[in-house]
Amino acid sequence: MSTANQRKIAYQGEPGAFSHQACKRWFSDFIPTPFPTFEAAFAAVTAGECELGMIPIENSVAGRVSDVHHLLPNSGLKIIGERFLPIEMNLMAVPEAKLEDIKVAASHAMALLQCRNSLRELGITAEVFHDTAGAARSLSQTRELDRAAIAPEVAADLYGLKILRRHMEDARHNTTRFLVLTTEDRVPPAAPDAECMTSFIFRVKNIPAALYKALGGFATNGVNMTKLESYIENGVFASTVFYCDVEGRPSDPGLKQALEELHFFAVDVEILGTYPLDPFRREAPRT
């Protein structure tokens, strides 16, 4: 198949980033297509330039990727899958460099958060860069002996760097959850026997105990809510949005009833997607 006719999947970052790695791991028949920002990646999928998007939404150590929560609503895109990528952070430098000479390590802010303790133990100062792989690419150009980058192993191979220390992440269970996005007209139906997750957002009405009452329907109808987060929109503290993940499909009796009850106490309810539950959720060790 020619490159011109091959299907594309968008990601934020530079070649060699974790999002690039996730695209290659699960969508090897697609061309991974990099974009400098999440906004640009979303826009490429919305415009049909790319069929899918692979977007990180949260990390088990560093928490949520905040931009994504603001971009998903009203984007016209739907979640059609989730993927969990175990993250291994690597400290890399030019081949001539030595670990004891490294003074500064550059990487994406989320990656640096995941390596705080390791960097402190090594006496290395963290420096924020726009992308993990971008930090590796930049270092390969400047060739500074006292600087390093923290990035995936594939970035070291891609940019001719040497890995000075593996497993820089502070927690070995470090995992990033990615969402697979596409336009509404491309959403495939989930297999009838597939366990599903439904993601949605809402705002509560300005009445006493509105959030308590809004969530009560999920409890009384036996719906398992795996995620509930709030975030401020447009800098207005009175405009709190809640993001939820629940197990099930909106057509399931329990979830259908819970969503109907939600409308009594909430506004701007938007289903962001119903998609197969990733087996990692069942296989991941409990602590």
Phi, psi and omega in degrees: 000135180286155180300324182297330183261355184284147181286148185240148174233128184272146172213158177267131178129188179252163176307131183101355179285166179298324178295323175297316178299318180296319178300314182292327183290318188251344180226060185293341179271002176256155173273115176294126187237113186278148174223147186289335182225163174296322179303317181292322178294316177300314183298323180295323178287317179301320183280351181087004177296324175235143181284324183229163170232141176244105191236125176287138180243334179197155178236142185293342180255312187268349178092202189281155172267099196298323184303325187294322180298327180279332184274328184298309181299138177063015180279342186082000179258154179235148176279127178241001179185162173229147179221141180247119183249114173298134187254126172242117179269133181238131174273119186230153182211178177293154186304332183279348186281155176240148183303318184292345180267351185285125180253327186226139175236128181253145176187179175295150183303320180295321179294319180296323176299325183283351184236020186303311184293319180297318179294320179296319180296328180273354181070031182255133179277134179275141178227124184286131174236161186289345186199146179298307181293328178297324177296321178293317179299315181299318179296323179295339179269321182279330175060032181284133186281342182257012181237152179222171174233152173249119188199172176293158179303323182299331178291323177297316179295319185291324187248013173068037179256163179253133177279119180272327178206131177268169177052054175287343182297141184288335181237131182288342178272014183303119185219140175249134176264127178251148172252139175260123186242152172204174178286157186301327182284352179255001185294120179276147177290139177288147178303141184305328183264006182281135170290133186238157173243142175239130178249139180205165176235161175197162169243142178276151175289157182276068178225156182302138176058030184298317182293317178303314181289325180296323182275341184301326181296330179288323178291312184290339179259012173068031180265128180275112178266116184266345182206134174217118180227147174246150174210152182273136180247135177059025176070014181254116186292339179274000184247056182282132178252141178248132178252131183230144166241130177228151177279136179120177178247150178302339179277346177295139185307314182295312181290324177300315180294319180297319180292324176296318178292327179302322183295341178289335187238001183223160176232168177055041176286125180227121175283121181271343178160151171236126192208159181299136177290129181290134181303337179304328181298324180276332186270338184298138179295141177268140179239000000 
